[in-house]
Amino acid sequence: MMDTRQYQVDAQRQLNTLLNARRSPVYLAPCGTGKTYTAAGLIADRISLNRRVYVLVPQVEIFDEWIKVLSEAGLSPGYINDEGVRGRDRGVYVCMALSLLGVLPLLPESIYPDEIITDEMQHSLASSWEQIYNFFPRATLIGLTATLYHGSLRSFEHLYTDVVETISKSQAIDQGFITKPLLVCPAEWAADVPRNGADFDVEVQAEILGETKIVGDVIDFYTKTFEGKPVIVPCATYEHAKMMVEAFNDAGWGFAHLHSMLGKAERKKILRAVASGRINGICTVGIGIEGMSIHGLYGVLWLRRTASPIIWTQFNGRAERVVEGKEYYVCADFVGNSVLHGMPDRDLSWTLEQEGAELPEAGDDDRPVMTKCWSCGVMNSGLNIECHFCGAPLAIEGDGGFDDESRLP
């Protein structure tokens, strides 16, 4: 159980105040800052007021994390998953969303929720989740997320009323609650990837990034930079992830392919092996994007270009967790996501109103561009005067200004 921090106390107080006023708040906090623990404290408060709480989750690893945290808090959670409904008359039930949807007509009214917490609330706009909310029209909604955004740009305002944010990413880094990124962005990357709908074409990416030269560069970079420390590798497709696992393993490292077709036990086994350092890394397409506490990671090796700020923010969040002795996590951006979305530690502004809005591109005038350190080659925020890694001044001696060739984009 993590120690309660002031920003969590503040969030819990604000959320309780809004819920008592029949408002439907979203708690917005960076990955790794303990949203689940904050919500556990909130749930204890709500149960003390005779409120029953359902927690909706999108995948089994997040489900398991909730059961663990609520049990540690002494709240004796019930649950609803593919096994059915377990636990009689509990104050809180952790629910796999699709499993809950399937048993809605069978639930006794005596255990209907008074309040529904949706973890990773960006899923709230899915029709299956909205069916659940509509089935319990009297239940007040609470959302939890690090990324208040939906690719459709539809508004969340018909579901939620307020945003509670008590700590930003930069504040969390400054206070030592999450780790600072060390961004490595090669001078050249696979830039010619066409769009396919809202995102980049994953099949074309997989073909481009499957070239021997690029794979070799990635393996060589991992060997020289991490020397066996655990990492996560976002890949473009299932076959691409499978190929990268084989390439790492052929080079003498121990990597595993984490994907949804694996059984729950096998997925847990892989996550435990990473946390203990018994394997060197995970290659994945979707598992690990959001909400999971994958302990022990030292970096992210990006082999998937994405237009989604959720995918960029959430995957980086897996490696932001604090590990003793880890001063930085390495964000190795082989595909140019940092050019699209900016520095990994950039503070983003999120609102409930999405319609017609677009997130600013990394080169927009309303925020600083990135600067490459002339001394060590590490990427820095455009606000930095000195390199955050080696301390070198980010102005060329005798020039009095920034090196224009080092700026991106």
Coordinates of C-alpha atoms in Angstrom, one line a residue:
M1 CA 0.0 0.0 0.0
M2 CA 1.5 3.3 -1.0
D3 CA 1.7 6.2 1.4
T4 CA -1.1 8.8 0.9
R5 CA 0.2 11.9 -0.7
Q6 CA -1.2 15.4 -0.4
Y7 CA -2.4 15.6 -4.0
Q8 CA -4.3 12.3 -3.3
V9 CA -5.9 13.8 -0.2
D10 CA -6.9 16.9 -2.1
A11 CA -8.4 14.8 -4.9
Q12 CA -10.3 12.6 -2.6
R13 CA -11.8 15.7 -0.8
Q14 CA -12.8 17.3 -4.1
L15 CA -14.3 14.2 -5.5
N16 CA -16.3 13.5 -2.4
T17 CA -17.6 17.1 -2.4
L18 CA -18.7 16.8 -6.1
L19 CA -20.3 13.4 -5.6
N20 CA -22.2 14.6 -2.5
A21 CA -23.6 17.4 -4.8
R22 CA -24.7 14.7 -7.4
R23 CA -22.0 15.8 -9.8
S24 CA -20.1 13.3 -12.0
P25 CA -16.4 14.1 -11.9
V26 CA -13.4 12.8 -13.7
Y27 CA -10.1 12.4 -11.8
L28 CA -7.3 13.2 -14.1
A29 CA -3.7 12.3 -13.0
P30 CA -0.5 11.2 -14.7
C31 CA 0.3 7.5 -15.2
G32 CA 2.0 6.1 -12.1
T33 CA 0.7 8.6 -9.5
G34 CA -1.7 6.1 -7.8
K35 CA -5.1 6.8 -9.2
T36 CA -6.2 3.3 -8.1
Y37 CA -5.1 4.0 -4.5
T38 CA -6.7 7.4 -4.5
A39 CA -10.0 5.8 -5.8
A40 CA -9.7 3.1 -3.1
G41 CA -9.8 5.8 -0.4
L42 CA -12.7 7.4 -2.2
I43 CA -14.6 4.1 -2.3
A44 CA -14.0 3.6 1.4
D45 CA -15.6 7.1 2.0
R46 CA -18.6 6.3 -0.3
I47 CA -19.2 2.9 1.4
S48 CA -19.2 4.7 4.8
L49 CA -22.1 6.7 3.4
N50 CA -24.0 3.5 2.4
R51 CA -23.2 3.9 -1.2
R52 CA -22.5 0.8 -3.3
V53 CA -19.8 1.3 -6.0
Y54 CA -19.1 -0.6 -9.2
V55 CA -15.7 -0.3 -10.8
L56 CA -15.6 -0.9 -14.6
V57 CA -12.3 -2.0 -16.1
P58 CA -11.4 -2.8 -19.7
Q59 CA -8.9 -5.7 -19.3
V60 CA -8.0 -8.5 -16.9
E61 CA -4.6 -7.0 -15.7
I62 CA -6.4 -3.9 -14.5
F63 CA -9.1 -6.0 -12.9
D64 CA -6.5 -7.9 -11.0
E65 CA -4.8 -4.7 -9.8
W66 CA -8.1 -3.4 -8.5
I67 CA -8.9 -6.6 -6.6
K68 CA -5.4 -6.4 -5.0
V69 CA -5.6 -2.7 -4.0
L70 CA -9.2 -2.9 -2.6
S71 CA -8.3 -6.1 -0.7
E72 CA -5.2 -4.4 0.8
A73 CA -7.5 -1.5 1.8
G74 CA -9.8 -4.0 3.7
L75 CA -12.8 -3.3 1.5
S76 CA -13.5 -7.0 0.7
P77 CA -14.5 -6.5 -3.0
G78 CA -16.9 -8.6 -4.9
Y79 CA -16.5 -9.0 -8.6
I80 CA -18.2 -9.7 -11.9
N81 CA -16.2 -11.3 -14.7
D82 CA -16.4 -14.4 -16.9
E83 CA -16.9 -16.5 -13.7
G84 CA -20.2 -14.6 -13.0
V85 CA -21.1 -12.6 -10.0
R86 CA -19.0 -13.3 -6.9
G87 CA -19.6 -11.8 -3.4
R88 CA -22.9 -11.2 -1.7
D89 CA -24.0 -7.7 -0.8
R90 CA -20.6 -6.1 -1.1
G91 CA -19.9 -2.4 -0.9
V92 CA -17.8 -2.5 -4.0
Y93 CA -17.7 -4.8 -7.1
V94 CA -14.9 -4.8 -9.6
C95 CA -16.5 -5.5 -13.1
M96 CA -15.1 -6.6 -16.4
A97 CA -17.3 -4.3 -18.5
L98 CA -18.4 -6.9 -21.1
S99 CA -19.0 -9.5 -18.5
L100 CA -21.2 -7.1 -16.6
L101 CA -23.1 -6.2 -19.8
G102 CA -23.9 -9.9 -20.3
V103 CA -25.5 -10.3 -16.9
L104 CA -27.3 -7.0 -16.5
P105 CA -30.8 -8.6 -16.7
L106 CA -29.9 -11.2 -14.1
L107 CA -28.6 -8.8 -11.4
P108 CA -30.8 -8.4 -8.3
E109 CA -31.8 -4.8 -7.7
S110 CA -30.5 -5.2 -4.2
I111 CA -26.9 -4.9 -5.5
Y112 CA -27.4 -2.2 -8.1
P113 CA -24.7 0.5 -7.9
D114 CA -25.2 3.9 -6.5
E115 CA -22.0 5.1 -8.1
I116 CA -20.0 3.7 -11.1
I117 CA -16.2 4.3 -11.4
T118 CA -14.9 3.8 -14.9
D119 CA -11.2 3.2 -15.0
E120 CA -9.6 4.4 -18.2
M121 CA -12.8 6.5 -18.8
Q122 CA -11.9 7.2 -22.4
H123 CA -13.8 3.9 -23.0
S124 CA -17.0 5.6 -21.7
L125 CA -18.1 6.6 -25.2
A126 CA -18.2 3.0 -26.4
S127 CA -21.8 1.8 -27.0
S128 CA -21.3 -1.2 -24.7
W129 CA -20.2 1.0 -21.8
E130 CA -23.0 3.5 -22.4
Q131 CA -25.5 0.6 -22.3
I132 CA -24.3 -0.1 -18.7
Y133 CA -24.7 3.5 -17.7
N134 CA -28.2 3.6 -19.2
F135 CA -29.2 0.4 -17.3
F136 CA -28.4 2.2 -14.0
P137 CA -29.8 5.7 -14.7
R138 CA -29.7 6.6 -11.0
A139 CA -26.0 5.8 -10.6
T140 CA -23.6 8.7 -10.4
L141 CA -20.5 8.4 -12.7
I142 CA -16.9 8.9 -11.8
G143 CA -14.1 8.6 -14.4
L144 CA -10.4 7.9 -13.9
T145 CA -7.8 8.6 -16.6
A146 CA -4.4 10.0 -17.5
T147 CA -5.6 10.8 -21.0
L148 CA -9.0 12.6 -21.2
Y149 CA -9.3 12.2 -24.9
H150 CA -11.2 10.1 -27.5
G151 CA -10.1 9.6 -31.1
S152 CA -13.6 10.5 -32.3
L153 CA -13.4 13.9 -30.6
R154 CA -16.9 13.4 -29.3
S155 CA -17.6 15.3 -26.1
F156 CA -17.8 13.6 -22.7
E157 CA -20.1 16.2 -21.3
H158 CA -23.2 14.1 -21.5
L159 CA -21.6 11.7 -19.0
Y160 CA -19.3 13.8 -16.8
T161 CA -19.6 17.3 -15.3
D162 CA -16.2 18.3 -13.8
V163 CA -12.5 17.5 -14.1
V164 CA -10.4 17.2 -10.9
E165 CA -6.7 17.5 -11.4
T166 CA -4.5 17.9 -8.4
I167 CA -1.0 17.1 -9.9
S168 CA 0.5 17.6 -13.3
K169 CA 3.1 15.4 -15.0
S170 CA 5.8 17.9 -14.5
Q171 CA 4.9 18.3 -10.8
A172 CA 4.9 14.5 -10.4
I173 CA 8.4 14.3 -11.9
D174 CA 9.7 17.3 -9.9
Q175 CA 8.5 15.6 -6.7
G176 CA 10.0 12.3 -7.5
F177 CA 6.7 10.3 -7.9
I178 CA 7.4 9.3 -11.5
T179 CA 10.7 9.2 -13.5
K180 CA 11.8 11.8 -16.0
P181 CA 12.2 10.6 -19.6
L182 CA 15.4 10.6 -21.5
L183 CA 14.3 11.0 -25.1
V184 CA 16.5 9.5 -27.8
C185 CA 15.2 10.4 -31.3
P186 CA 17.4 9.2 -34.2
A187 CA 18.2 11.7 -37.0
E188 CA 16.3 9.6 -39.5
W189 CA 13.2 7.4 -39.0
A190 CA 10.7 5.6 -41.1
A191 CA 8.7 8.8 -42.0
D192 CA 6.9 7.7 -45.1
V193 CA 4.0 5.9 -43.4
P194 CA 0.5 6.7 -44.9
R195 CA -2.6 7.3 -42.9
N196 CA -5.4 4.8 -42.8
G197 CA -8.4 6.5 -41.2
A198 CA -7.5 8.2 -37.9
D199 CA -4.1 6.5 -37.4
F200 CA -1.1 5.4 -39.5
D201 CA -1.4 2.2 -41.5
V202 CA -0.1 -0.5 -39.3
E203 CA 0.5 -3.0 -42.1
V204 CA 2.7 -0.6 -44.0
Q205 CA 4.6 0.3 -40.8
A206 CA 5.2 -3.4 -40.1
E207 CA 6.7 -3.8 -43.6
I208 CA 8.9 -0.7 -43.3
L209 CA 10.1 -1.5 -39.8
G210 CA 10.7 -5.1 -40.6
E211 CA 13.6 -4.2 -42.8
T212 CA 16.8 -5.9 -41.5
K213 CA 18.7 -2.6 -41.1
I214 CA 16.1 -1.1 -38.8
V215 CA 15.7 -4.3 -36.7
G216 CA 19.5 -4.5 -36.4
D217 CA 19.7 -0.8 -35.2
V218 CA 17.1 -1.5 -32.6
I219 CA 18.8 -4.6 -31.3
D220 CA 22.1 -2.8 -31.2
F221 CA 20.6 0.2 -29.4
Y222 CA 19.0 -2.0 -26.8
T223 CA 22.3 -3.9 -26.2
K224 CA 24.4 -0.8 -25.8
T225 CA 21.9 1.3 -23.9
F226 CA 20.0 -1.1 -21.6
E227 CA 22.4 -4.1 -21.3
G228 CA 19.6 -6.4 -20.3
K229 CA 17.4 -4.1 -18.2
P230 CA 13.6 -4.6 -18.9
V231 CA 11.9 -2.6 -21.6
I232 CA 8.6 -2.5 -23.4
V233 CA 8.5 -2.4 -27.2
P234 CA 5.3 -1.1 -28.9
C235 CA 4.9 -2.7 -32.3
A236 CA 2.7 -2.1 -35.3
T237 CA 1.1 -5.5 -35.7
Y238 CA 0.9 -9.0 -34.1
E239 CA 3.3 -10.4 -36.7
H240 CA 5.6 -7.4 -36.3
A241 CA 5.7 -8.0 -32.5
K242 CA 6.3 -11.7 -33.0
M243 CA 9.2 -11.0 -35.4
M244 CA 10.8 -8.5 -33.0
V245 CA 10.7 -11.1 -30.2
E246 CA 12.5 -13.6 -32.4
A247 CA 15.1 -11.0 -33.4
F248 CA 15.8 -10.0 -29.7
N249 CA 16.0 -13.7 -28.7
D250 CA 18.3 -14.6 -31.6
A251 CA 20.6 -11.9 -30.4
G252 CA 20.8 -13.6 -27.0
W253 CA 18.2 -11.6 -25.1
G254 CA 15.1 -13.0 -23.5
F255 CA 11.9 -11.2 -24.8
A256 CA 8.3 -12.3 -24.7
H257 CA 5.3 -11.5 -26.9
L258 CA 2.4 -10.2 -24.7
H259 CA -0.9 -10.3 -26.6
S260 CA -4.6 -10.9 -25.9
M261 CA -4.7 -14.4 -27.2
L262 CA -2.6 -15.6 -24.3
G263 CA -4.4 -17.0 -21.3
K264 CA -4.6 -15.0 -18.1
A265 CA -2.1 -17.2 -16.3
E266 CA 0.5 -16.9 -19.1
R267 CA 0.1 -13.1 -19.3
K268 CA 0.6 -12.9 -15.5
K269 CA 3.7 -15.1 -15.8
I270 CA 5.2 -12.7 -18.4
L271 CA 4.5 -9.6 -16.3
R272 CA 6.0 -11.3 -13.2
A273 CA 9.1 -12.3 -15.2
V274 CA 9.6 -8.7 -16.3
A275 CA 9.2 -7.3 -12.8
S276 CA 11.7 -9.7 -11.4
G277 CA 14.2 -9.1 -14.3
R278 CA 14.0 -12.8 -15.4
I279 CA 13.3 -11.6 -19.0
N280 CA 14.6 -8.5 -20.7
G281 CA 11.4 -7.2 -22.3
I282 CA 8.0 -7.3 -23.8
C283 CA 6.9 -6.8 -27.4
T284 CA 3.2 -5.9 -27.8
V285 CA 0.7 -4.1 -29.9
G286 CA -2.1 -3.3 -27.5
I287 CA -1.6 -5.1 -24.2
G288 CA 0.2 -2.6 -21.9
I289 CA -1.2 0.6 -23.5
E290 CA -3.3 1.7 -20.5
G291 CA -3.8 1.2 -16.8
M292 CA -1.3 -1.7 -16.2
S293 CA 1.4 -1.4 -13.5
I294 CA 4.2 -3.2 -15.3
H295 CA 6.9 -3.0 -12.7
G296 CA 10.7 -2.8 -13.3
L297 CA 10.7 -1.2 -16.8
Y298 CA 13.7 1.0 -17.7
G299 CA 12.5 2.2 -21.1
V300 CA 10.2 2.2 -24.1
L301 CA 11.5 1.3 -27.6
W302 CA 9.0 2.8 -30.0
L303 CA 8.4 0.7 -33.2
R304 CA 4.9 1.9 -33.8
R305 CA 4.0 5.3 -35.2
T306 CA 0.7 6.6 -33.9
A307 CA -1.4 9.7 -34.2
S308 CA -3.1 8.9 -30.9
P309 CA -1.9 10.9 -27.8
I310 CA -3.5 8.2 -25.7
I311 CA -1.2 5.5 -27.1
W312 CA 1.9 7.8 -26.9
T313 CA 1.2 8.9 -23.3
Q314 CA 0.0 5.6 -21.9
F315 CA 2.8 3.4 -23.3
N316 CA 5.4 5.9 -22.0
G317 CA 3.6 5.8 -18.7
R318 CA 4.4 2.1 -18.3
A319 CA 8.1 3.0 -17.9
E320 CA 7.6 6.1 -15.8
R321 CA 7.2 4.0 -12.6
V322 CA 9.9 4.7 -10.0
V323 CA 12.5 1.9 -9.6
E324 CA 15.2 2.3 -7.0
G325 CA 18.4 3.6 -8.6
K326 CA 16.6 4.6 -11.9
E327 CA 17.2 8.3 -12.5
Y328 CA 15.6 8.3 -16.0
Y329 CA 13.7 6.1 -18.2
V330 CA 14.8 6.0 -21.8
C331 CA 12.2 6.8 -24.5
A332 CA 13.8 5.5 -27.7
D333 CA 11.7 7.0 -30.5
F334 CA 12.6 5.2 -33.7
V335 CA 9.5 6.3 -35.6
G336 CA 9.1 10.0 -34.9
N337 CA 6.2 10.0 -32.4
S338 CA 7.9 12.7 -30.4
V339 CA 7.8 15.0 -33.5
L340 CA 4.0 14.4 -33.6
H341 CA 3.3 14.7 -29.9
G342 CA 6.2 16.5 -28.3
M343 CA 8.4 15.6 -25.3
P344 CA 7.1 12.6 -23.2
D345 CA 7.0 14.8 -20.1
R346 CA 5.0 17.5 -21.7
D347 CA 2.0 18.7 -19.7
L348 CA -1.1 18.3 -21.9
S349 CA -4.4 20.2 -21.4
W350 CA -7.5 17.9 -21.5
T351 CA -11.1 18.9 -21.4
L352 CA -14.5 17.2 -21.3
E353 CA -15.5 19.1 -24.5
Q354 CA -13.8 17.4 -27.5
E355 CA -16.0 18.2 -30.5
G356 CA -14.3 20.2 -33.1
A357 CA -11.1 20.3 -31.0
E358 CA -7.7 19.1 -32.1
L359 CA -4.6 18.6 -30.0
P360 CA -1.8 20.9 -31.1
E361 CA 0.9 19.4 -33.2
A362 CA 4.4 19.3 -31.8
G363 CA 5.6 22.3 -33.8
D364 CA 2.7 24.6 -33.1
D365 CA 3.5 28.1 -32.0
D366 CA 1.8 27.8 -28.7
R367 CA 4.4 25.6 -27.1
P368 CA 8.2 25.2 -27.4
V369 CA 9.7 22.9 -30.0
M370 CA 12.3 20.3 -29.0
T371 CA 16.0 21.0 -29.0
K372 CA 18.7 18.4 -29.5
C373 CA 21.7 18.8 -27.3
W374 CA 24.8 19.5 -29.4
S375 CA 27.0 17.8 -26.8
C376 CA 25.3 14.5 -26.0
G377 CA 22.5 14.2 -28.6
V378 CA 19.7 14.0 -26.1
M379 CA 16.4 15.7 -26.9
N380 CA 15.3 18.6 -24.6
S381 CA 12.2 20.7 -24.2
G382 CA 12.6 24.0 -26.0
L383 CA 12.2 25.8 -22.7
N384 CA 15.5 24.3 -21.4
I385 CA 18.6 26.5 -21.2
E386 CA 20.8 23.6 -20.3
C387 CA 20.6 20.0 -21.3
H388 CA 18.7 18.1 -18.6
F389 CA 21.1 15.1 -19.1
C390 CA 24.6 16.4 -19.5
G391 CA 24.2 20.0 -18.4
A392 CA 25.7 21.5 -21.6
P393 CA 24.3 24.9 -22.6
L394 CA 21.7 24.6 -25.4
A395 CA 23.1 27.7 -27.2
I396 CA 26.2 27.3 -29.5
E397 CA 29.2 29.1 -28.0
G398 CA 29.8 32.4 -29.8
D399 CA 26.5 32.2 -31.6
G400 CA 24.2 33.5 -28.9
G401 CA 21.3 31.5 -30.1
F402 CA 20.0 27.9 -30.6
D403 CA 21.4 25.6 -33.2
D404 CA 18.6 25.8 -35.8
E405 CA 19.6 22.4 -37.3
S406 CA 19.1 20.7 -34.0
R407 CA 15.5 21.8 -33.7
L408 CA 12.6 19.5 -34.4
P409 CA 10.5 19.5 -36.5

